[in-house]
């Protein structure tokens, strides 16, 4: 496994490159009077011809008129679970101007600990006094890059609160001398760091390999990742031409995806290691590859392999567990996403992305961790520290105990893997027994709260007990929790709780469903309404986010599940997917990008944080989330394949990366997610495989406890349909 150094990288970097090709999402520009600042829809333009680190930078073009004003703010690259605080005593950024600018005509600068920049006045945010940029740049020569260094100790507060430079969230350039002349300043690689120390020359990366796919070339190489390494710089040559820089990769990741946009392209590559002073190592060996049109089957394998890397290379190195998101806080591993990652591991072995021995070794590492991690009546918390196994209460002080839903997602993966890795090899036999012991130790019945409760409850904490008091009521993603609770041979609950709890008809359950959905459709669990000509047996409103049909059905084969409300959860899930697609085609809110090949509203990263999108007025915010359509392959294979081709071929230049497609894109907001999510890459891997071979379904369903659970559920269904018998 490669070491993963993103957390350290983002303890320094504020801006390096823009995913968007036209404007930088985390920026803002405005002008008043006769002054001018170049901007588009309020955001600053991206510069693609001149950059310090490829492939782009930010362009400031301004004109300072008398009695006018302008400002241009560049905010910290924001993503989920980015640890607060920057490390270092200096603010650095590189600047370039085509024509010289005198020190007197340089903009002024204000730093803020809020992304709102100059507007902030609320504790604990603050902003600095004006910084005379010309003092630090001097007269700026035209036609070459210079690095600006501003000691953070020089900065004074102009806010009513203390200015804490380590918590910088934005830099606002604004009008200085009103010379009424148009100037252009290109800004790149904004970071906080200490002054570089003398170092030895970096060694060239070795064994560069290039593999051509449908529209992109994947590069892989070897490197020791020395301490002084800042980035890898990728060079490309087409048709025997000059090698030019096209991109960078952060330390710890030894792959790069070059999206060329069409098949039939031949390209050659070299890479170099670079330090923070922009000194580069000698270049690697040359490697070449060509893109070629792939068959549908090859495209599926390509997508699975790319997303699988999230759980292989991107996993926590200490525990093997799955990180909540990448990039993100490297300490945080997610329990449910790790269960999904375990199922991806099975696919990786079966598809020969890794060897069986490698799969056994990784799963053994995960089981070692789980045996020693903090638990509560056998239940793991939602998030843990990947190094220590201690609970991380990411959602607040009440979230410091066991999470039964996340544990059920984890156990779904473990039980599927228990059956898959069940060979005669002693290591596999040991895994089988140890997973069985973990399975038997989960006290599902404890989360009933009391022996007569009709419901299971999501959380329990030694400090707060059932303070959160969140009953599990379907239809949503938590079905697996009831199924495994009923299946448990040691701490099980009666199968009747499927009807008293999960599909409850009580007034509380009806209010619960109506409360989160805003509709009475499906508030009795059964639905029966028709949406876009498609009847829905079970589901609230038009079905909710598509992860409802993914998370519990990565292991559980929906063909085998029925109840008094529907004869087939496979058919019901398919109808939810079809309704979701029909809504996107209708596109009642007129969002950019929606259509027959761009659908699948579900939970993902969004312009304003995590959002659970659904095909309804309240929950549709314009996100296009690849996992929605791609994890629906078993239900909608033709529509899902069309979506795969569209996302990859038409959005790949901004969305395709080292772990496949980024989490989401919102064309209406001109936003691209900077992260990948552990909950969203694995359903792509696993559900495509369930469509292709049924691998994970077959293994999970082969657990004898699952067979017994389904028989008990059938008996409970018969009683529920004929209560007097």
XYZ file of C-alpha atoms in Angstrom:
725
model
C 0.000 0.000 0.000
C 1.221 3.473 -0.816
C 1.620 5.956 1.996
C -1.061 8.603 1.780
C 0.138 12.136 2.455
C -2.837 14.304 1.512
C -3.571 15.374 5.070
C -0.094 16.865 5.450
C -0.290 18.419 1.992
C -3.523 20.202 2.825
C -2.116 21.439 6.126
C -0.221 23.877 3.907
C -1.977 24.386 0.579
C -4.763 26.956 0.162
C -4.847 26.843 -3.651
C -2.912 24.778 -6.162
C -5.142 24.165 -9.211
C -8.755 24.564 -10.274
C -10.890 21.606 -11.329
C -13.083 24.000 -13.293
C -11.573 25.127 -16.578
C -13.167 28.592 -16.737
C -13.623 30.021 -13.246
C -12.403 29.068 -9.792
C -15.366 27.993 -7.670
C -13.822 29.063 -4.354
C -13.405 32.692 -5.378
C -15.343 35.907 -5.639
C -14.916 39.182 -7.496
C -16.830 42.462 -7.546
C -16.282 46.084 -8.505
C -17.966 49.421 -7.948
C -17.797 52.901 -9.422
C -15.639 52.986 -12.544
C -13.224 50.355 -11.255
C -13.052 46.917 -12.865
C -12.213 43.363 -11.864
C -12.491 40.546 -14.383
C -14.997 37.954 -13.236
C -17.693 35.652 -14.556
C -20.876 35.155 -12.571
C -19.064 36.604 -9.573
C -16.056 34.245 -9.753
C -12.467 34.783 -10.842
C -11.240 33.389 -14.160
C -8.854 30.471 -14.476
C -5.601 30.999 -16.388
C -4.474 28.010 -18.471
C -1.517 29.413 -20.470
C 0.687 30.671 -17.651
C 0.975 28.726 -14.392
C 3.568 27.861 -11.776
C 2.169 24.385 -11.224
C 0.240 22.830 -14.107
C -2.370 22.890 -15.433
C -3.709 26.315 -14.352
C -3.699 29.338 -12.046
C -6.031 32.227 -11.137
C -6.090 35.443 -13.149
C -6.602 38.860 -11.587
C -7.243 41.558 -14.148
C -8.200 44.918 -12.690
C -8.455 48.616 -13.237
C -8.427 50.924 -10.227
C -10.395 54.071 -10.973
C -10.575 57.158 -8.733
C -13.515 56.966 -6.315
C -14.116 53.337 -7.275
C -13.240 50.015 -5.777
C -12.794 46.355 -6.547
C -11.994 43.208 -4.604
C -11.074 39.649 -5.527
C -11.226 36.930 -2.876
C -9.623 33.497 -3.127
C -10.882 31.104 -0.479
C -9.308 27.998 1.004
C -10.015 24.881 -1.045
C -12.960 23.552 0.926
C -13.904 19.893 1.246
C -15.581 17.657 3.800
C -13.558 16.876 6.903
C -10.675 19.140 6.043
C -8.808 19.524 9.306
C -8.698 23.166 10.426
C -5.404 24.940 10.812
C -2.458 25.581 8.524
C 1.131 24.799 9.527
C 3.874 27.355 8.999
C 5.038 30.887 9.719
C 4.887 32.390 6.229
C 2.254 32.968 3.583
C 3.601 32.138 0.120
C 2.159 32.589 -3.330
C 3.609 32.906 -6.807
C 2.751 35.748 -9.181
C 3.304 36.466 -12.857
C 2.473 39.531 -14.935
C 2.836 39.958 -18.701
C 3.736 43.631 -18.215
C 5.715 45.111 -15.296
C 3.771 46.511 -12.338
C 5.358 48.971 -9.940
C 5.231 48.275 -6.230
C 3.052 51.355 -5.768
C 0.427 50.015 -8.173
C 0.147 46.550 -6.653
C -3.152 45.665 -4.962
C -3.655 45.719 -1.220
C -4.414 42.482 0.605
C -6.568 41.438 3.556
C -6.552 37.984 5.117
C -9.603 36.568 6.852
C -10.395 33.552 8.982
C -13.784 33.355 7.256
C -14.594 32.606 3.645
C -16.762 35.731 3.794
C -13.633 37.849 3.733
C -14.197 41.548 4.402
C -17.795 41.045 5.515
C -17.026 38.964 8.571
C -17.581 40.369 12.050
C -18.743 37.350 14.034
C -16.705 35.468 16.618
C -14.468 33.567 16.252
C -13.758 34.911 12.744
C -11.525 37.911 12.218
C -9.596 39.735 9.514
C -6.230 41.384 9.173
C -5.197 44.971 8.732
C -4.415 46.014 5.179
C -1.224 44.465 3.810
C 0.742 46.585 1.374
C 1.533 43.910 -1.188
C 4.090 46.090 -2.934
C 6.184 46.087 0.233
C 6.751 42.348 -0.207
C 6.935 42.175 -4.006
C 8.785 45.332 -4.879
C 8.459 46.306 -8.523
C 7.166 43.216 -10.312
C 9.000 42.409 -13.545
C 7.063 41.273 -16.585
C 7.328 37.837 -18.092
C 8.623 35.750 -15.191
C 7.331 34.124 -12.037
C 8.307 35.419 -8.615
C 7.418 33.991 -5.222
C 5.958 36.314 -2.601
C 6.672 35.618 1.068
C 4.716 37.400 3.793
C 5.786 36.534 7.358
C 2.639 35.837 9.340
C 4.233 37.605 12.284
C 3.947 40.868 10.328
C 0.173 40.646 10.154
C -1.964 42.684 12.524
C -5.671 42.336 13.250
C -8.167 44.946 12.099
C -11.099 42.961 13.479
C -12.681 43.296 16.892
C -11.273 39.829 17.572
C -7.734 38.458 17.512
C -6.532 37.423 14.083
C -5.294 33.810 14.029
C -3.263 33.374 10.810
C -3.191 29.579 11.089
C -6.945 29.642 10.427
C -6.791 31.660 7.204
C -9.829 30.961 5.075
C -9.505 33.620 2.390
C -7.225 36.188 0.797
C -8.888 39.317 -0.556
C -6.966 41.428 -3.013
C -8.472 44.895 -3.399
C -7.989 48.308 -4.929
C -4.854 50.215 -4.011
C -3.462 53.100 -6.011
C -6.074 54.463 -8.417
C -3.804 54.631 -11.469
C -6.722 53.839 -13.834
C -4.559 51.397 -15.829
C -5.561 47.834 -16.731
C -3.246 45.327 -15.007
C -3.037 41.537 -15.090
C -1.603 39.431 -12.282
C -1.630 35.645 -12.355
C -1.613 33.988 -8.925
C -0.677 30.375 -8.274
C 0.118 27.966 -5.437
C -1.015 29.806 -2.327
C 0.229 28.096 0.812
C 1.357 28.526 4.402
C 4.714 27.015 5.324
C 8.038 27.539 7.010
C 11.032 28.662 4.983
C 12.544 25.800 2.969
C 15.645 24.233 4.450
C 18.698 23.164 2.441
C 18.140 19.791 0.879
C 19.736 17.200 -1.303
C 18.692 16.761 -4.899
C 15.574 14.666 -5.471
C 15.897 11.327 -7.210
C 13.980 10.681 -10.395
C 10.862 8.512 -10.125
C 11.422 5.089 -11.652
C 9.582 2.428 -13.633
C 7.026 4.751 -15.211
C 4.282 2.696 -16.912
C 1.471 3.928 -19.141
C -1.798 2.115 -19.892
C -4.273 3.360 -22.471
C -8.025 3.173 -21.900
C -11.058 4.468 -23.754
C -10.441 8.196 -23.333
C -7.558 8.388 -20.855
C -4.091 7.101 -20.109
C -3.155 5.909 -16.641
C 0.394 6.462 -15.418
C 1.991 4.514 -12.573
C 5.486 4.830 -11.142
C 7.727 4.005 -8.203
C 9.161 6.540 -5.768
C 10.379 6.737 -2.210
C 8.471 9.993 -1.479
C 11.364 11.848 0.190
C 10.653 14.351 2.956
C 11.320 17.370 0.732
C 8.905 16.232 -1.951
C 6.215 18.803 -2.763
C 4.652 17.226 -5.836
C 5.198 15.144 -8.929
C 5.109 17.015 -12.230
C 3.715 15.146 -15.236
C 4.997 15.865 -18.749
C 3.308 14.748 -21.962
C 4.334 14.621 -25.626
C 1.934 13.958 -28.479
C 3.004 12.920 -31.981
C 6.674 13.077 -31.067
C 6.495 16.722 -30.049
C 7.978 18.575 -27.111
C 7.289 17.327 -23.579
C 5.182 19.938 -21.763
C 3.836 19.951 -18.190
C 0.184 18.971 -17.973
C -0.472 18.312 -14.291
C 0.785 17.434 -10.839
C 0.236 14.701 -8.282
C 0.541 15.026 -4.519
C 3.050 12.981 -2.497
C 1.922 9.496 -1.575
C -0.029 8.811 -4.758
C 1.978 7.206 -7.534
C -0.685 7.280 -10.225
C -1.979 9.956 -12.555
C -4.955 9.902 -14.911
C -4.481 11.900 -18.114
C -7.861 12.380 -19.748
C -7.242 12.914 -23.466
C -10.888 13.099 -24.470
C -10.960 10.746 -27.433
C -9.786 7.334 -28.584
C -6.983 6.802 -31.045
C -4.569 9.216 -29.356
C -0.949 8.209 -28.803
C 1.008 10.019 -26.100
C 4.350 9.700 -24.354
C 5.087 10.718 -20.774
C 7.849 11.534 -18.322
C 7.531 12.659 -14.710
C 9.757 14.473 -12.244
C 9.734 14.964 -8.491
C 9.734 18.608 -7.340
C 10.355 20.333 -4.011
C 8.704 23.442 -2.571
C 11.379 25.643 -4.152
C 10.397 24.309 -7.595
C 13.612 22.355 -8.047
C 12.879 19.260 -10.101
C 14.579 15.902 -10.159
C 15.832 14.383 -13.386
C 12.913 13.059 -15.376
C 11.817 9.444 -15.264
C 12.022 6.977 -18.089
C 9.668 7.604 -20.987
C 6.430 5.612 -21.203
C 3.889 5.620 -24.026
C 0.327 4.449 -24.556
C -2.627 4.948 -26.880
C -6.303 5.346 -26.133
C -8.688 3.005 -27.903
C -12.426 2.478 -28.034
C -13.372 -0.011 -25.318
C -16.242 -2.470 -25.419
C -19.039 -2.147 -22.876
C -17.572 -5.044 -20.918
C -14.152 -3.397 -20.873
C -15.664 -0.104 -19.743
C -17.310 -1.854 -16.800
C -14.015 -3.413 -15.737
C -12.250 -0.066 -16.161
C -14.801 1.654 -13.913
C -14.693 -1.064 -11.267
C -10.907 -1.085 -11.185
C -10.689 2.694 -10.870
C -13.169 2.872 -7.982
C -11.582 -0.165 -6.331
C -8.361 1.832 -5.897
C -10.159 3.966 -3.294
C -10.349 0.926 -1.005
C -6.961 -0.480 -1.928
C -4.485 2.377 -2.267
C -6.586 4.943 -0.418
C -7.326 2.836 2.663
C -5.975 3.743 6.077
C -2.480 2.192 6.228
C -2.724 1.186 9.906
C -6.100 -0.537 9.881
C -6.944 -1.220 6.240
C -10.276 0.478 6.923
C -11.977 2.904 4.542
C -11.567 6.640 4.905
C -14.736 8.716 4.996
C -13.574 10.858 2.091
C -10.389 11.552 0.145
C -8.977 14.091 0.534
C -10.122 14.579 4.106
C -9.091 14.114 7.698
C -6.796 11.103 7.458
C -7.590 10.017 10.998
C -11.234 9.277 10.235
C -12.226 5.803 9.072
C -15.889 5.038 8.465
C -17.454 1.833 9.727
C -20.195 1.425 7.109
C -17.983 2.463 4.213
C -15.447 -0.106 5.414
C -18.085 -2.815 5.042
C -18.630 -1.608 1.497
C -14.867 -1.603 0.992
C -14.659 -5.235 2.108
C -17.171 -6.179 -0.587
C -15.089 -4.206 -3.099
C -12.089 -6.239 -1.943
C -13.925 -9.403 -2.954
C -14.561 -7.941 -6.399
C -10.929 -6.868 -6.670
C -9.765 -10.413 -6.030
C -12.315 -11.968 -8.357
C -11.453 -9.512 -11.145
C -7.734 -10.098 -10.481
C -7.024 -6.466 -9.682
C -5.130 -7.982 -6.736
C -4.192 -11.551 -5.835
C -6.229 -13.673 -3.464
C -3.298 -13.663 -1.028
C -3.291 -9.857 -1.070
C -7.023 -9.839 -0.398
C -6.650 -12.204 2.545
C -3.803 -10.121 3.940
C -5.841 -6.901 3.750
C -8.955 -8.453 5.258
C -6.827 -9.902 8.062
C -5.530 -6.418 8.826
C -9.105 -5.109 8.961
C -10.262 -7.910 11.255
C -7.241 -7.353 13.527
C -8.291 -3.738 13.854
C -11.969 -4.496 14.455
C -11.167 -6.996 17.200
C -9.341 -4.324 19.176
C -11.353 -1.226 18.236
C -13.616 0.453 20.772
C -17.071 -1.138 20.888
C -20.301 -0.786 22.802
C -22.134 -4.050 23.445
C -20.341 -5.370 20.390
C -21.367 -2.417 18.209
C -18.795 -0.162 16.543
C -19.152 3.592 16.323
C -19.858 5.447 13.090
C -16.313 6.826 12.869
C -13.073 5.625 14.418
C -9.483 6.736 14.510
C -7.724 4.454 12.041
C -4.567 4.378 14.131
C -6.093 3.740 17.561
C -9.577 2.308 17.040
C -11.031 4.954 19.337
C -14.434 6.474 18.636
C -14.424 9.818 16.822
C -17.692 11.683 17.542
C -17.752 13.577 14.247
C -21.459 14.394 14.566
C -21.234 15.850 18.053
C -21.059 14.915 21.698
C -24.055 12.545 21.642
C -22.428 10.540 18.826
C -19.783 8.986 21.076
C -21.017 5.417 21.222
C -22.292 2.547 19.090
C -23.941 3.031 15.703
C -26.087 0.026 14.835
C -26.732 1.031 11.225
C -23.075 1.525 10.363
C -22.310 -1.745 12.144
C -24.887 -3.529 9.986
C -23.260 -2.198 6.803
C -19.891 -3.383 8.106
C -21.252 -6.782 9.033
C -22.940 -7.141 5.638
C -19.481 -6.904 4.089
C -17.846 -9.179 6.642
C -20.452 -11.912 6.197
C -20.135 -11.786 2.408
C -16.341 -11.997 2.745
C -16.606 -14.826 5.297
C -18.193 -16.990 2.617
C -15.898 -15.846 -0.198
C -12.638 -16.327 1.697
C -13.583 -19.795 2.898
C -10.886 -21.945 1.381
C -8.764 -24.626 2.978
C -5.839 -22.259 3.513
C -5.204 -21.751 7.263
C -5.285 -17.972 6.862
C -8.750 -18.180 5.302
C -9.963 -20.639 7.916
C -8.771 -18.257 10.607
C -10.606 -15.365 8.962
C -13.799 -17.401 8.806
C -13.670 -18.146 12.522
C -12.690 -14.641 13.569
C -15.423 -13.004 11.474
C -17.902 -15.451 12.973
C -16.782 -14.410 16.458
C -17.246 -10.717 15.625
C -20.683 -11.446 14.152
C -21.752 -13.377 17.221
C -20.574 -10.635 19.585
C -22.791 -7.855 18.183
C -25.657 -7.289 20.637
C -28.369 -6.321 18.188
C -31.050 -6.821 20.813
C -29.436 -4.206 23.086
C -30.484 -1.559 20.576
C -34.086 -2.531 21.096
C -33.778 -0.300 24.195
C -36.057 -2.567 26.211
C -37.340 -6.142 25.738
C -40.806 -5.031 24.637
C -39.868 -2.230 22.229
C -41.272 -2.436 18.724
C -38.271 -0.614 17.250
C -34.532 -0.821 16.991
C -32.712 2.419 17.785
C -29.768 3.783 15.854
C -27.379 4.920 18.623
C -26.333 4.054 22.160
C -23.613 5.664 24.254
C -22.274 4.786 27.727
C -22.407 8.488 28.549
C -25.741 9.423 26.979
C -27.528 6.050 26.672
C -30.337 6.363 24.064
C -30.336 10.177 24.168
C -30.399 10.478 20.356
C -33.431 8.158 20.389
C -33.627 7.667 16.623
C -35.942 4.734 15.839
C -35.237 2.783 12.669
C -38.304 3.071 10.461
C -38.407 2.172 6.774
C -38.389 2.474 3.865
C -34.861 3.802 3.701
C -31.272 2.538 3.715
C -31.482 0.869 7.148
C -33.296 -2.331 6.127
C -30.068 -4.324 6.547
C -30.073 -3.497 10.257
C -33.381 -5.273 10.818
C -32.422 -8.200 8.567
C -29.164 -8.867 10.427
C -30.771 -8.286 13.821
C -33.284 -10.994 12.966
C -30.526 -13.235 11.552
C -28.216 -13.042 14.577
C -27.821 -16.483 16.207
C -26.672 -15.029 19.535
C -28.314 -11.613 20.086
C -31.226 -11.701 17.686
C -34.596 -10.000 17.758
C -37.908 -11.613 16.754
C -38.784 -11.546 13.065
C -42.039 -9.823 14.011
C -40.031 -6.609 14.533
C -39.790 -6.341 10.755
C -43.468 -5.401 10.913
C -43.661 -3.730 14.307
C -40.567 -1.598 13.671
C -39.195 -1.445 10.158
C -42.552 -1.367 8.341
C -44.539 -0.155 11.341
C -48.064 1.140 10.810
C -48.068 3.089 14.073
C -48.899 6.774 14.188
C -45.306 7.547 15.211
C -43.997 5.684 12.159
C -46.395 7.497 9.861
C -45.329 10.856 11.277
C -41.669 9.893 10.985
C -41.993 9.098 7.285
C -44.072 12.150 6.578
C -41.713 14.340 8.585
C -38.606 13.712 6.491
C -40.404 13.451 3.154
C -43.030 16.191 3.381
C -45.648 13.899 1.844
C -48.263 11.381 2.928
C -47.396 9.139 -0.019
C -45.888 6.020 1.489
C -46.296 7.136 5.091
C -47.742 3.663 5.803
C -44.596 2.054 4.289
C -46.628 0.763 1.363
C -47.141 3.350 -1.324
C -49.226 2.243 -4.307
C -49.022 5.554 -6.172
C -47.849 5.979 -9.753
C -45.078 8.407 -10.704
C -44.287 9.112 -14.348
C -46.411 6.078 -15.207
C -44.455 3.784 -12.860
C -46.196 2.214 -9.871
C -44.294 2.094 -6.597
C -45.221 -0.645 -4.099
C -42.933 0.460 -1.269
C -41.265 3.784 -0.641
C -41.923 7.259 0.658
C -42.959 9.795 -1.963
C -41.355 9.010 -5.329
C -38.823 6.713 -3.635
C -36.253 8.933 -1.946
C -32.498 8.965 -2.632
C -31.206 6.024 -4.638
C -28.852 4.910 -1.878
C -31.988 3.442 -0.286
C -31.802 0.788 -3.023
C -28.029 0.331 -2.783
C -26.702 0.179 0.776
C -28.796 -2.722 2.081
C -28.761 -4.560 -1.225
C -25.051 -4.793 -1.928
C -25.036 -8.158 -0.159
C -28.735 -8.886 0.190
C -30.099 -10.126 -3.126
C -33.370 -8.229 -3.604
C -34.692 -11.054 -5.797
C -34.920 -13.143 -2.620
C -36.743 -10.593 -0.506
C -40.472 -9.992 -0.362
C -43.024 -9.127 2.289
C -46.696 -8.301 2.655
C -46.176 -5.024 0.765
C -44.351 -6.190 -2.374
C -43.691 -9.483 -4.091
C -40.162 -8.475 -5.095
C -37.760 -5.887 -3.750
C -35.790 -6.245 -6.945
C -38.791 -5.008 -8.932
C -39.505 -2.333 -6.341
C -35.904 -1.100 -6.386
C -35.944 -1.074 -10.171
C -39.080 1.055 -10.146
C -37.472 3.506 -7.713
C -34.540 3.821 -10.130
C -36.853 4.244 -13.122
C -38.846 6.943 -11.332
C -35.616 8.690 -10.409
C -34.495 8.660 -14.035
C -37.896 9.827 -15.299
C -37.766 12.745 -12.878
C -34.340 13.749 -14.183
C -35.590 13.616 -17.762
C -38.600 15.785 -16.836
C -36.226 18.073 -14.892
C -38.972 20.211 -13.312
C -36.436 22.599 -11.717
C -34.585 23.071 -15.033
C -31.113 22.227 -13.785
C -28.256 22.114 -16.269
C -27.038 18.680 -17.316
C -30.037 16.512 -16.356
C -31.359 14.095 -18.952
C -31.734 10.452 -20.050
C -28.001 9.838 -19.535
C -27.561 12.041 -16.441
C -29.763 10.871 -13.599
C -29.573 9.145 -10.248
C -30.394 11.578 -7.439
C -28.822 10.286 -4.244
C -26.610 11.370 -1.333
C -23.284 12.974 -2.137
C -21.018 15.916 -1.645
C -22.551 19.190 -2.822
C -21.672 22.863 -3.305
C -22.738 23.533 0.275
C -21.775 20.231 1.870
C -23.295 16.772 2.081
C -26.757 16.552 0.520
C -29.218 13.664 0.203
C -30.872 14.422 -3.118
C -34.198 12.864 -4.069
C -36.562 13.278 -7.013
C -38.791 15.886 -5.397
C -39.030 19.654 -5.106
C -37.432 19.956 -1.685
C -34.457 17.642 -2.167
C -33.262 18.324 -5.699
C -30.348 20.784 -5.731
C -28.861 20.142 -9.182
C -26.161 17.610 -8.277
C -25.287 14.914 -10.773
C -23.900 12.037 -8.710
C -22.358 9.138 -10.661
C -22.979 6.491 -7.998
C -26.743 6.992 -8.328
C -27.000 5.631 -11.859
C -23.909 3.400 -11.814
C -24.833 1.526 -8.631
C -28.251 0.893 -10.204
C -26.765 -1.369 -12.904
C -28.635 -4.498 -11.768
C -31.946 -2.633 -12.049
C -31.393 -0.466 -15.145
C -28.461 -1.909 -17.133
C -29.040 -0.068 -20.401
C -29.732 3.307 -18.785
C -26.825 2.840 -16.386
C -24.444 2.009 -19.227
C -25.533 5.132 -21.092
C -24.889 7.159 -17.939
C -21.450 5.574 -17.490
C -20.433 6.513 -21.025
C -21.805 10.038 -20.635
C -20.158 10.734 -17.286
C -16.825 9.281 -18.347
C -16.608 10.527 -21.912
C -18.318 13.913 -21.562
C -17.326 14.926 -18.024
C -14.093 12.970 -17.699
C -11.851 15.966 -18.332
C -12.868 17.397 -14.959
C -14.346 14.413 -13.094
C -12.029 11.494 -13.846
C -9.214 10.943 -11.376
C -7.217 8.347 -9.480
C -10.314 6.790 -7.862
C -12.620 6.959 -10.867
C -15.320 9.608 -11.148
C -15.383 12.315 -8.504
C -18.265 12.284 -6.079
C -20.538 14.737 -7.877
C -20.808 17.650 -10.249
C -23.307 20.506 -10.291
C -23.260 22.187 -13.721
C -25.814 24.796 -12.667
C -23.461 25.996 -9.923
C -20.311 25.381 -12.031
C -19.103 23.198 -9.154
C -17.113 19.956 -9.180
C -16.602 17.957 -6.012
C -12.954 17.965 -4.936
C -13.420 14.667 -3.095
C -14.276 11.002 -3.453
C -16.515 9.416 -0.794
C -16.147 5.995 0.772
C -19.910 5.441 0.724
C -20.198 6.157 -3.002
C -17.291 4.518 -4.841
C -17.908 0.996 -3.482
C -21.562 0.705 -4.566
C -20.305 1.302 -8.120
C -17.794 -1.555 -7.812
C -20.138 -3.974 -6.058
C -23.413 -3.341 -7.846
C -21.768 -3.511 -11.273
C -20.388 -6.896 -10.202
C -23.790 -8.027 -8.955
C -25.129 -7.110 -12.394
C -22.310 -8.947 -14.157
C -21.948 -12.112 -12.064
C -23.972 -11.773 -8.849
C -20.723 -12.399 -6.938
C -21.453 -10.476 -3.739
C -25.136 -11.400 -3.680
C -24.286 -15.102 -4.005
C -21.750 -15.078 -1.219
C -23.818 -13.064 1.240
C -26.916 -15.162 0.555
C -24.934 -18.371 1.144
C -24.632 -17.564 4.853
C -26.824 -20.107 6.682
C -27.996 -17.393 9.097
C -29.423 -15.452 6.139
C -31.326 -18.511 4.945
C -32.813 -18.965 8.432
C -33.653 -15.258 8.642
C -35.616 -15.382 5.374
C -37.600 -18.409 6.584
C -38.416 -16.618 9.844
C -39.374 -13.500 7.927
C -41.708 -15.541 5.709
C -43.354 -16.908 8.842
C -43.709 -13.396 10.270
C -45.183 -12.241 6.953
C -47.756 -15.004 7.020
C -48.726 -13.994 10.559
C -48.909 -10.323 9.587
C -51.176 -11.148 6.641
C -53.342 -13.505 8.698
C -53.059 -12.216 12.284
C -55.786 -14.492 13.681
C -54.163 -17.730 12.568
